[in-house]
Short mmCIF file of C-alpha atoms in Angstrom, two decimals:
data_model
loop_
_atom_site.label_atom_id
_atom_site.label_comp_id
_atom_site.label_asym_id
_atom_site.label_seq_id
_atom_site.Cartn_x
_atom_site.Cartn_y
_atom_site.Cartn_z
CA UNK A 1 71.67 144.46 117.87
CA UNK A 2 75.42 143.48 116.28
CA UNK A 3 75.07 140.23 113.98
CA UNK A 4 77.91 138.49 114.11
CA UNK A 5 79.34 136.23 111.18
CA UNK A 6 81.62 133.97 110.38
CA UNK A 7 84.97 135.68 108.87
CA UNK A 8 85.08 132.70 106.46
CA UNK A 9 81.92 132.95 104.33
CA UNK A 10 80.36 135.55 105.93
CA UNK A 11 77.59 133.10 107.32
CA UNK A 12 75.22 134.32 110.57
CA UNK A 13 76.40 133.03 114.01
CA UNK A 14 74.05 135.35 116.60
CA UNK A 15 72.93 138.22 117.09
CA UNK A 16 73.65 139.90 120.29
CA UNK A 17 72.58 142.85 122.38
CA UNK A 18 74.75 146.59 122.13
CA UNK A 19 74.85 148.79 125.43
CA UNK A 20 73.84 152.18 124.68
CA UNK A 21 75.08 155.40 126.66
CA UNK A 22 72.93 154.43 129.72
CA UNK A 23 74.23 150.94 130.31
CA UNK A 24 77.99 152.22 129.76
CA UNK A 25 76.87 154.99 132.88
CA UNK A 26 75.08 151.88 135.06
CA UNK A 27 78.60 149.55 133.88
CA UNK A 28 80.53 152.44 135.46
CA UNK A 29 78.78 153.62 138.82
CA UNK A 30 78.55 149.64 139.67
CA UNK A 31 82.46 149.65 138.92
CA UNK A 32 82.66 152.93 140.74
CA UNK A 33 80.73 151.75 143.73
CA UNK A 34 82.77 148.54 144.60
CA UNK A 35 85.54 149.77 143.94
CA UNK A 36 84.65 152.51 146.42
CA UNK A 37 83.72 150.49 149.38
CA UNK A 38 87.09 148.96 150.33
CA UNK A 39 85.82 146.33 152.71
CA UNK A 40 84.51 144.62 149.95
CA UNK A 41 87.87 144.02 148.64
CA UNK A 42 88.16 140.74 148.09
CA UNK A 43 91.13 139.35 149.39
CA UNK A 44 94.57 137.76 147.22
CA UNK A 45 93.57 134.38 148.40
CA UNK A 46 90.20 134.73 147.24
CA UNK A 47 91.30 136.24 143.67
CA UNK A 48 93.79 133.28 143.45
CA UNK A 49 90.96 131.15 144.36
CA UNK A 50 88.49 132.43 141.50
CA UNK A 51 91.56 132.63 138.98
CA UNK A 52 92.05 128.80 139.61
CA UNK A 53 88.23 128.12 139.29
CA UNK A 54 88.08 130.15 135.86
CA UNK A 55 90.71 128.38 134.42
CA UNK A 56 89.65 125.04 135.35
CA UNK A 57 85.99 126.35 133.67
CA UNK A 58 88.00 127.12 130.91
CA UNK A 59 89.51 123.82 130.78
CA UNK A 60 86.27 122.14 130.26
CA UNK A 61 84.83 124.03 127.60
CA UNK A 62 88.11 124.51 125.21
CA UNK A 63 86.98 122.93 122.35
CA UNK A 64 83.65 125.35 122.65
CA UNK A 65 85.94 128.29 122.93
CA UNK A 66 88.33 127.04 119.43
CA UNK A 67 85.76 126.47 117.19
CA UNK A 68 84.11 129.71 118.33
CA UNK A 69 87.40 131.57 117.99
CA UNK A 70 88.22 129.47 114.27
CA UNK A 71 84.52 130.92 113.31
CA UNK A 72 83.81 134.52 114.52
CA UNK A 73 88.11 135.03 114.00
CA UNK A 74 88.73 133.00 111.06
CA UNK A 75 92.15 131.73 113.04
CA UNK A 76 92.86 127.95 112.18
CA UNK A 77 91.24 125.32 114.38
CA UNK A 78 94.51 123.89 115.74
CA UNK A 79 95.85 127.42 116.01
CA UNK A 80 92.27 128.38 117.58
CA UNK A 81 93.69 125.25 119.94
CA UNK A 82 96.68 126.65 120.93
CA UNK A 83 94.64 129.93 122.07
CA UNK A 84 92.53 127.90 124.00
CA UNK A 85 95.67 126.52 125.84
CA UNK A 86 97.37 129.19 126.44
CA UNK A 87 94.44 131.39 127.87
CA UNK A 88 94.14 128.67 130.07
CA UNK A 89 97.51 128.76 131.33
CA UNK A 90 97.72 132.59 131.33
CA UNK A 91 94.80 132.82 134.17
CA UNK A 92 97.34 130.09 136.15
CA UNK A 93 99.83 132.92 135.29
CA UNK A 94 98.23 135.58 137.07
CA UNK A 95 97.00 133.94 140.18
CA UNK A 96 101.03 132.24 140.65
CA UNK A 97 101.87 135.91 140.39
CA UNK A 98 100.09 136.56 143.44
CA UNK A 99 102.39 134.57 145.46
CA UNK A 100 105.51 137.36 144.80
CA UNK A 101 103.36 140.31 144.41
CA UNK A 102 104.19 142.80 146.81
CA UNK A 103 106.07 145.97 147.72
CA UNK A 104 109.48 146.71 149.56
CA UNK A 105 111.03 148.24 152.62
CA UNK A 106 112.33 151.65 152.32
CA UNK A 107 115.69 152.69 154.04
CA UNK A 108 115.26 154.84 156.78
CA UNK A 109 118.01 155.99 159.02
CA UNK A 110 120.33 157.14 156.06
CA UNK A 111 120.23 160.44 157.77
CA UNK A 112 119.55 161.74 160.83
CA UNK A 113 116.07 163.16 159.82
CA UNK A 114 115.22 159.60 158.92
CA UNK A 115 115.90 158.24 162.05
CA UNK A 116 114.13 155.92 164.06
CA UNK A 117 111.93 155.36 161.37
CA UNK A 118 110.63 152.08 159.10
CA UNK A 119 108.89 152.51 156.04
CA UNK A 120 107.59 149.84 153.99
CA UNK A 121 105.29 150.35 150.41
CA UNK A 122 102.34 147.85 149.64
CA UNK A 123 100.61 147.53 146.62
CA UNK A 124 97.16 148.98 145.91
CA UNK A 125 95.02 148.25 142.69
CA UNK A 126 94.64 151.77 140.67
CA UNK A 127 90.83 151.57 140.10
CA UNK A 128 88.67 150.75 137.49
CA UNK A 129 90.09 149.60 134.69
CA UNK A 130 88.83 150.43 130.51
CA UNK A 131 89.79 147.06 128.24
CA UNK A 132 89.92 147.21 124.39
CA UNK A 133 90.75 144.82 122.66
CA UNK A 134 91.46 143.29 119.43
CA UNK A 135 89.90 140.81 117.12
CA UNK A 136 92.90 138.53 116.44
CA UNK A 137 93.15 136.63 119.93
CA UNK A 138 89.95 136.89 120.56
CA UNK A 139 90.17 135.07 124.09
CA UNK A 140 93.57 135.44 124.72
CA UNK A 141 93.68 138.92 124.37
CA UNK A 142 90.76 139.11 126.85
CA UNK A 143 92.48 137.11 129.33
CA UNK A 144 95.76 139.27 129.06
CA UNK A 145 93.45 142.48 130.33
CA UNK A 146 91.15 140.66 132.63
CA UNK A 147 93.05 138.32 134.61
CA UNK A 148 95.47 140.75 135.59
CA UNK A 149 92.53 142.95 136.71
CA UNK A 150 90.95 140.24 138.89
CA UNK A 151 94.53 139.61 140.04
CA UNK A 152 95.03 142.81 141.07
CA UNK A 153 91.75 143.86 142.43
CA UNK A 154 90.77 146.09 139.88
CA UNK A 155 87.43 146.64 138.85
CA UNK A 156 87.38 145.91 135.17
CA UNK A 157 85.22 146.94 132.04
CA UNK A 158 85.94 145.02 128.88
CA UNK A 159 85.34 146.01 125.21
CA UNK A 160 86.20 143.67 122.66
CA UNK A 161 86.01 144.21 118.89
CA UNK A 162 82.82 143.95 117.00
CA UNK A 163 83.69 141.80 115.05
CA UNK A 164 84.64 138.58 117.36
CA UNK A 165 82.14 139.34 120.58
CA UNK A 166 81.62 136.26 121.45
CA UNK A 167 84.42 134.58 123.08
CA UNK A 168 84.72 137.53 125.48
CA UNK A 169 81.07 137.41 126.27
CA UNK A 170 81.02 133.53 126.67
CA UNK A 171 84.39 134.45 128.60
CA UNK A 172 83.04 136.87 131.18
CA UNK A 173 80.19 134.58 132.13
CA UNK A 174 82.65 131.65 133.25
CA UNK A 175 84.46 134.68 135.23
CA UNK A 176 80.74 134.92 137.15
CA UNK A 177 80.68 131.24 137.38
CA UNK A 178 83.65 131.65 139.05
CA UNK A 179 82.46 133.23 141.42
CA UNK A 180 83.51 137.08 141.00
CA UNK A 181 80.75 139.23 141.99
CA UNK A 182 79.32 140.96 138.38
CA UNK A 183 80.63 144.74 138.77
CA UNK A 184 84.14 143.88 138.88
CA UNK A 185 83.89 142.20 135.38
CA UNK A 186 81.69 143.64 133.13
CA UNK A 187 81.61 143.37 129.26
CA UNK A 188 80.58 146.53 126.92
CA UNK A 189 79.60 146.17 123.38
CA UNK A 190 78.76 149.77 122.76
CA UNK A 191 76.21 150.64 119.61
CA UNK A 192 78.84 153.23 118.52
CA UNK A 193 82.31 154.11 118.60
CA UNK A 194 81.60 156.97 120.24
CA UNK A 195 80.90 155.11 123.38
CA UNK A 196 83.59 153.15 123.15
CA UNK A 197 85.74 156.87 123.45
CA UNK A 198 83.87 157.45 126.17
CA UNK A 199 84.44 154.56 127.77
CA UNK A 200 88.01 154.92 127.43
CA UNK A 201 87.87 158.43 128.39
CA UNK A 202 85.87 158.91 131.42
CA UNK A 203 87.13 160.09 134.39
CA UNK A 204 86.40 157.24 136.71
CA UNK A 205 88.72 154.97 134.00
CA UNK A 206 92.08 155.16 136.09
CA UNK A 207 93.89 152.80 133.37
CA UNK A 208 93.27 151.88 130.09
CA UNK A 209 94.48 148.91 128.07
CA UNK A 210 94.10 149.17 124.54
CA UNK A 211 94.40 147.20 121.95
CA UNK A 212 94.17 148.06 118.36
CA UNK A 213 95.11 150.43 115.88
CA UNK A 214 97.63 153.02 116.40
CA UNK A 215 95.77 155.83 115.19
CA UNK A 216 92.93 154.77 117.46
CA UNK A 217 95.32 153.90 120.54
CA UNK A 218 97.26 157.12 120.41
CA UNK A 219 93.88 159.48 120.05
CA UNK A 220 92.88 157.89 123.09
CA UNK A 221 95.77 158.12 125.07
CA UNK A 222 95.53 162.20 124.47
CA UNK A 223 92.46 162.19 125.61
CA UNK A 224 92.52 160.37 129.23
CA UNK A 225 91.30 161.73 132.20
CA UNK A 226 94.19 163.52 134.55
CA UNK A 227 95.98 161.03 136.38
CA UNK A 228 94.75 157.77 134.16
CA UNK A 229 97.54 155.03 132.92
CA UNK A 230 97.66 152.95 129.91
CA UNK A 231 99.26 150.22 128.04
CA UNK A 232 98.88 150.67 124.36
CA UNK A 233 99.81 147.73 121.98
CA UNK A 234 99.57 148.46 117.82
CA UNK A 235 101.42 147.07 115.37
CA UNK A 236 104.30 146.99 113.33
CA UNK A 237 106.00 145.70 110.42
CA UNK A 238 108.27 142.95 111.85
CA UNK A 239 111.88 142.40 110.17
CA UNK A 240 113.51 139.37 109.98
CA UNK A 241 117.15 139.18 108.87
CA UNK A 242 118.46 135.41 107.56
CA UNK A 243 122.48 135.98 107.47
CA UNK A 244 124.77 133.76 104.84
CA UNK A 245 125.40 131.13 107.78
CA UNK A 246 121.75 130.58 108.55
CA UNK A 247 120.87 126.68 108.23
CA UNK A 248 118.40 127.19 105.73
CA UNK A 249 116.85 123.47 106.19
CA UNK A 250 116.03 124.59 110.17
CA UNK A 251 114.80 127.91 109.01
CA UNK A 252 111.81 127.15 106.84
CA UNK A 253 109.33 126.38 108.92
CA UNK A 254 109.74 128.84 111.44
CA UNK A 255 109.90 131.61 108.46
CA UNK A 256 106.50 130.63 107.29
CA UNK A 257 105.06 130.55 110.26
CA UNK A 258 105.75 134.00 111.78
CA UNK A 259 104.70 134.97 108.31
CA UNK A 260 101.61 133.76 107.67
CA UNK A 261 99.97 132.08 111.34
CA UNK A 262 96.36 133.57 110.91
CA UNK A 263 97.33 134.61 107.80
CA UNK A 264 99.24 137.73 108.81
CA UNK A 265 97.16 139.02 111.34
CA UNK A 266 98.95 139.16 114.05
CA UNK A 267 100.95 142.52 115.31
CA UNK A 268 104.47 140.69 115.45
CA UNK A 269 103.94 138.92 112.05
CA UNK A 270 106.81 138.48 109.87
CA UNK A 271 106.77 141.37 106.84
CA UNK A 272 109.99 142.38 105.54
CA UNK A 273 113.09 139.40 104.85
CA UNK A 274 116.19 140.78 104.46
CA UNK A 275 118.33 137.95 103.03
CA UNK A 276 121.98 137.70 102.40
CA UNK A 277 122.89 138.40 98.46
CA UNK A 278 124.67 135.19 98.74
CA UNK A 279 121.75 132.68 99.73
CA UNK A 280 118.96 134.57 98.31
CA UNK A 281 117.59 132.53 95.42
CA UNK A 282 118.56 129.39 97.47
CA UNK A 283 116.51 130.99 100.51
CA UNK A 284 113.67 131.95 98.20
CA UNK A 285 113.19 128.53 96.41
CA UNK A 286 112.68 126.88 99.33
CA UNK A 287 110.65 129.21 100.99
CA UNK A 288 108.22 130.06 97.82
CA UNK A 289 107.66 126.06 97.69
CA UNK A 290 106.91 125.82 101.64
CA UNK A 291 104.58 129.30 100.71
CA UNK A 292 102.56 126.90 97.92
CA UNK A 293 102.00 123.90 100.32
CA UNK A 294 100.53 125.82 102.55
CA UNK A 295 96.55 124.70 102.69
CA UNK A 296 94.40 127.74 102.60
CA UNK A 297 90.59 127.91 103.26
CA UNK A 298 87.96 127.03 106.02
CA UNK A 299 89.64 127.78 109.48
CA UNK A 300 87.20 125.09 111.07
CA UNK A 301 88.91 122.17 109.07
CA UNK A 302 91.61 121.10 111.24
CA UNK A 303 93.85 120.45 107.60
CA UNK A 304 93.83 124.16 106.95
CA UNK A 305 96.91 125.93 107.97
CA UNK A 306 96.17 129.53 106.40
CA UNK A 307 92.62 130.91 107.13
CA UNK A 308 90.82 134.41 106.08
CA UNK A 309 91.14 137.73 106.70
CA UNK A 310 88.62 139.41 109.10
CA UNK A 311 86.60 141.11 107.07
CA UNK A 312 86.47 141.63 103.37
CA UNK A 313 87.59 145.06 103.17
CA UNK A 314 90.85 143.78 104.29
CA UNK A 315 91.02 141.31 101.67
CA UNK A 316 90.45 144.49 99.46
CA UNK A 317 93.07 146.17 100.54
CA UNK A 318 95.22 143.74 100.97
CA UNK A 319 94.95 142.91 97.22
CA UNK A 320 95.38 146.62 96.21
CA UNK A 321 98.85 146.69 98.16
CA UNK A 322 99.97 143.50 96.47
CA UNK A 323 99.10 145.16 93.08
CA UNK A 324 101.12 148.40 93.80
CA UNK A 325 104.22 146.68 94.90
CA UNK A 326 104.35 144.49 91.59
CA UNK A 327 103.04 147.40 89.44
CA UNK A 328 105.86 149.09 91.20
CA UNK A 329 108.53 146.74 90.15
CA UNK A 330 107.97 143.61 93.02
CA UNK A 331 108.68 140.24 91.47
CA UNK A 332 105.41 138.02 92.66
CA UNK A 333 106.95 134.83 93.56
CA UNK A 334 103.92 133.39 94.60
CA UNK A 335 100.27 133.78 95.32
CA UNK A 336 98.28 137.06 95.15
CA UNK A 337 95.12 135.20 93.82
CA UNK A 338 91.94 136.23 95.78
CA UNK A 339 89.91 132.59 96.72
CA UNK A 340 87.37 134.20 98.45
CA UNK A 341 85.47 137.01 99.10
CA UNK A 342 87.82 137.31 102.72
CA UNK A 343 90.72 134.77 101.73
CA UNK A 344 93.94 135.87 99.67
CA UNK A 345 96.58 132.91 98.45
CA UNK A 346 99.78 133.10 101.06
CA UNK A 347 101.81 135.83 98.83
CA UNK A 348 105.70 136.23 98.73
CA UNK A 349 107.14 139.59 96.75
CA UNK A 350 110.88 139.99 95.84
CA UNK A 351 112.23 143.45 96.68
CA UNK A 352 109.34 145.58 97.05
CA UNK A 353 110.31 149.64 96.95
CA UNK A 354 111.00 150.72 99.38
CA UNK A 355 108.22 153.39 99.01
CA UNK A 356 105.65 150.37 98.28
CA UNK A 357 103.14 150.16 101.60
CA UNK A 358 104.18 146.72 101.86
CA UNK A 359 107.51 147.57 103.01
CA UNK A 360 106.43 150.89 104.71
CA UNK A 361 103.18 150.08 106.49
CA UNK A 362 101.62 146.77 108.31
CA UNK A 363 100.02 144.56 105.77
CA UNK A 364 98.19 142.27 108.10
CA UNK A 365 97.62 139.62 105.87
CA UNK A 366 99.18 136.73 104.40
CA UNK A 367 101.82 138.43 102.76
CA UNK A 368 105.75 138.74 103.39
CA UNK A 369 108.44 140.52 101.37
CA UNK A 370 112.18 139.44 100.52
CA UNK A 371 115.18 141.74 100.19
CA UNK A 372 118.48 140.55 99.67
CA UNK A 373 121.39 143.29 101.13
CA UNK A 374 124.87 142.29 100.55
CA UNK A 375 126.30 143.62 104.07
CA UNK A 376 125.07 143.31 107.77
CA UNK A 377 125.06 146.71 108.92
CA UNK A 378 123.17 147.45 105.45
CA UNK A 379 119.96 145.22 106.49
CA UNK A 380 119.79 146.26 110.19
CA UNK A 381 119.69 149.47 109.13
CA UNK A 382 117.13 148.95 106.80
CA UNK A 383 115.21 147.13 109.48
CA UNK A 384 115.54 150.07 111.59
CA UNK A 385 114.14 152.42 109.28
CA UNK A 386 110.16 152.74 109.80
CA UNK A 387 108.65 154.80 112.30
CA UNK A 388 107.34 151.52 114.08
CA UNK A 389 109.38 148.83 116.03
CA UNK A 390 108.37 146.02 118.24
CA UNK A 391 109.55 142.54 118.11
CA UNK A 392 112.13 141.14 115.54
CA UNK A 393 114.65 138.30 114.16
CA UNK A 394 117.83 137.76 113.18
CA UNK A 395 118.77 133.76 111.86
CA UNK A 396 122.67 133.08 111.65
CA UNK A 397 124.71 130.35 112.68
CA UNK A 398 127.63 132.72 113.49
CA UNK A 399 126.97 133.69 117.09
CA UNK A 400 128.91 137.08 116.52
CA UNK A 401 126.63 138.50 113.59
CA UNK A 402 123.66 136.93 115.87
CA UNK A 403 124.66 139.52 118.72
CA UNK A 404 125.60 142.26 116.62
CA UNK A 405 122.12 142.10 114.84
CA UNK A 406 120.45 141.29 118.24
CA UNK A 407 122.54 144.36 119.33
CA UNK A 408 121.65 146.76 116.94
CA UNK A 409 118.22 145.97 116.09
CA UNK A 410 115.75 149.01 117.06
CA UNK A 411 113.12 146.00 118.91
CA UNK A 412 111.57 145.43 122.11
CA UNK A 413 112.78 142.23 121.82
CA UNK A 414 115.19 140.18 119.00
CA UNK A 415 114.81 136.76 118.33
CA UNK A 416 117.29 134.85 117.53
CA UNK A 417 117.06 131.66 114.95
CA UNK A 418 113.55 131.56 116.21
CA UNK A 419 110.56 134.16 114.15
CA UNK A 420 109.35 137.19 114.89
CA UNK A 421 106.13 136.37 116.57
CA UNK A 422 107.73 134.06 119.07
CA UNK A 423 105.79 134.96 122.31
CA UNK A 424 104.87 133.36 125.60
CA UNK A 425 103.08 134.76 127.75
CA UNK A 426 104.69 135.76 130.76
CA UNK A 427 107.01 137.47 128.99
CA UNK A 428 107.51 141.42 128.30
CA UNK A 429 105.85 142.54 125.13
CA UNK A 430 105.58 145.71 124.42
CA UNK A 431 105.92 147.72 120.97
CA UNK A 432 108.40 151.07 120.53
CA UNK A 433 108.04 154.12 118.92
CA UNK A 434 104.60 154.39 116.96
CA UNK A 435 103.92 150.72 118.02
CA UNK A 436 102.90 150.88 121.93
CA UNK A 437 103.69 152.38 125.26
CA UNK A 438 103.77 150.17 127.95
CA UNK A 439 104.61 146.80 128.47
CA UNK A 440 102.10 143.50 128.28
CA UNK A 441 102.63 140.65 129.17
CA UNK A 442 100.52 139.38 132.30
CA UNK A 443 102.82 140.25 135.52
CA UNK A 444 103.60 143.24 133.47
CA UNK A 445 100.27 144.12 133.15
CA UNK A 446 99.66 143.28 137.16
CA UNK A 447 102.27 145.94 137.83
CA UNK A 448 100.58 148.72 135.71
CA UNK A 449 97.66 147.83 137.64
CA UNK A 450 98.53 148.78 140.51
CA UNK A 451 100.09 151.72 142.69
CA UNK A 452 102.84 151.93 145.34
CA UNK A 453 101.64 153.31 148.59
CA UNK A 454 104.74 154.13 151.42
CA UNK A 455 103.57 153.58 154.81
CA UNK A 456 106.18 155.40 157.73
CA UNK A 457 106.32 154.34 160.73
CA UNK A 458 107.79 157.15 163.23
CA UNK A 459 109.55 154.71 166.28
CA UNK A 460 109.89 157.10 168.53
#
């Protein structure tokens, strides 16, 4: 049995049920076995018909699905909300998708070996597909590996993290509802890591989606079967860089909140500020007051704006890092109390080492660093520096130093005068380097899905 608790104060929810090495074998010869018999297929307008149905379910229990996400994820009710929402409108995403999903015609008759001949490719799903996810979208997340599966026709097998089961379980049973037949949506909540590797790794798997830590992500990936895809998404250590002609009064709010929404935990949050020399201390007082406004403390209280960290091991070592970078020579502007056994006060450190882990390595937690540089090409190479990259920021009101930065940032994607965890959900997302391979994002996602088959035609 897993018990799962609440991330705030540790409190019982349930207790569930673990699959053990003989339910991952029946999960994956009923996976096998549809996917197998092709007239069972079911066809795009019947996908697009249980997408629309799913999210509709959805619809109706939202407010079951936040406060379960606020208490198993410790995210912020209204943030918990905004999950909610945009689940809902990421199944609509999928099944609209359907409507421009298909292949193209091949030129023939470029030659005369090609003659007389029309070619055409369609779109097949690859096969069963191995989901892992993460703890810190703890439906959306979900949705982002299972719609596209249901879109695509792909069988689909989903492991979420231990520590926030429930949304995915509750989740998977409106899929049924739905009216998807079981095997192509099946949930695994193995009694071991082990199985979860071999889950990943079995040779049926054709893709897997991962979701997680790198060093977990990138053992997998070695180890697929021959022939298997995947998507990996980690994490990273997101820069922002506020230029001297930044409006500071518009810049604020957005700062704090790609720094600290779900109190860090997020793989695009907002780490390392570089800020101009010039508007530095002007920059810093006002974001060091937003910082100790922000309310901190039971993610089900629709007030609180900064809730804990998952588990409280992270708050741990969380706490240590802060401690090294100030022992180190870090000014600590603000916060680095501990309020709880899982919650840390929103922290803000002036010019961390660079050798300090919280300018080398992801902190995921409620914690962001500022570094003033004096000259453009100074910061964005600073930015550029770690081994990871995936989404970042540049604020300026001088459009040229906005492109250059936007130019020059190492990023999957730059935003700019908006923060570094700016994301809808249509959109590519995908993390470089150490952070990811693949792209998300849920036609992205469809695409990987799937395979191109040519079919020729001989005229003659």
């Amino acid at each position: 049995m897993l018990q799962v608790v609440q991330a705030y104060d540790r409190a019982p929810i349930a207790e569930i049920a673990t699959d053990d090495a003989a339910a991952l074998e029946a999960k994956l010869q009923a996976a096998e076995k549809v996917f197998r018999d092709r007239d069972s297929w079911l066809k795009p307008h019947e996908r697009m018909a249980i997408l629309r149905r799913l999210a509709g379910l959805l619809d109706g229990k939202r407010e079951h699905f936040a406060r379960q996400i606020a208490r198993e994820g410790g995210k912020p009710l209204p943030d918990a909300i905004v999950e909610t929402t945009r689940a809902i409108d990421g199944i609509h995403n999928a099944a609209d998708e359907l409507r421009n999903f298909g292949g193209r015609e091949i030129p023939m008759g470029l030659s005369p070996a090609a003659a007389n001949r029309w070619a055409f490719t369609t779109k097949e799903p690859i096969g069963i597909v191995a989901a892992i996810s993460a703890f810190n979208h703890p439906l959306n997340l979900i949705v982002h590996q299972v719609a596209p599966a249901i879109a695509t026709g792909c069988p689909v097998i989903v492991k979420p993290a231990g520590t926030t089961p429930l949304s995915c379980r509750d989740f998977v049973a409106l899929v049924h509802e739905a009216g998807l037949p079981e095997a192509w949506c099946q949930t695994f909540i193995p009694e071991s890591t082990e199985l979860a590797e071999k889950l990943a790794t079995d040779r049926r798997i054709a893709f897997l989606s991962f979701i997680g830590s790198a060093k977990v992500g990138w053992y997998l990936h070695s180890k697929l079967a021959h022939g298997a895809r995947s998507a990996l998404e980690h994490g990273g250590a997101a820069p922002a860089i506020v230029d001297r002609s930044a409006d500071l009064d518009k810049i604020i709010e957005p700062m704090v909140k790609g720094g600290y929404y779900h109190a860090g935990q997020v793989c695009v949050s907002t780490q390392r500020i570089f800020v101009h020399r010039e508007i530095v201390d002007a920059f810093t007082e006002r974001l060091v007051a937003r910082v100790k406004a922000l309310r901190t403390g039971d993610p089900v209280l629709k007030e609180t704006e900064v809730g804990p960290l998952i588990q409280p091991r992270e708050a741990d070592r969380v706490a240590a890092w802060i401690d090294e970078a100030v022992n180190g020579g870090a000014k600590l502007a603000t916060g680095g109390k501990r309020l709880s056994e899982t919650t840390l006060e929103p922290t803000v450190l002036l010019d961390p080492a660079a050798d300090a882990k919280v300018s080398q390595l992801e902190i995921f937690g409620p914690v962001v660093g500022i570094y003033p540089y004096e000259k453009l090409d100074e910061a964005i190479a600073r930015a550029n520096a770690l081994p990871v990259a995936f989404q970042a920021s540049i604020f300026a009101g001088d459009i040229d130093i906005a492109l250059r930065a936007a130019e020059r940032l190492d990023a999957s994607a730059v935003m700019v005068n908006d923060p570094t965890t700016f994301r809808t959900d249509w959109m590519p997302f995908a993390g470089r380097r150490e952070s990811g391979y693949g792209t998300g994002g849920i036609p992205y996602t469809m695409r990987d899905m799937t395979q191109e088959k040519m079919i020729l035609f001989n005229r003659r």
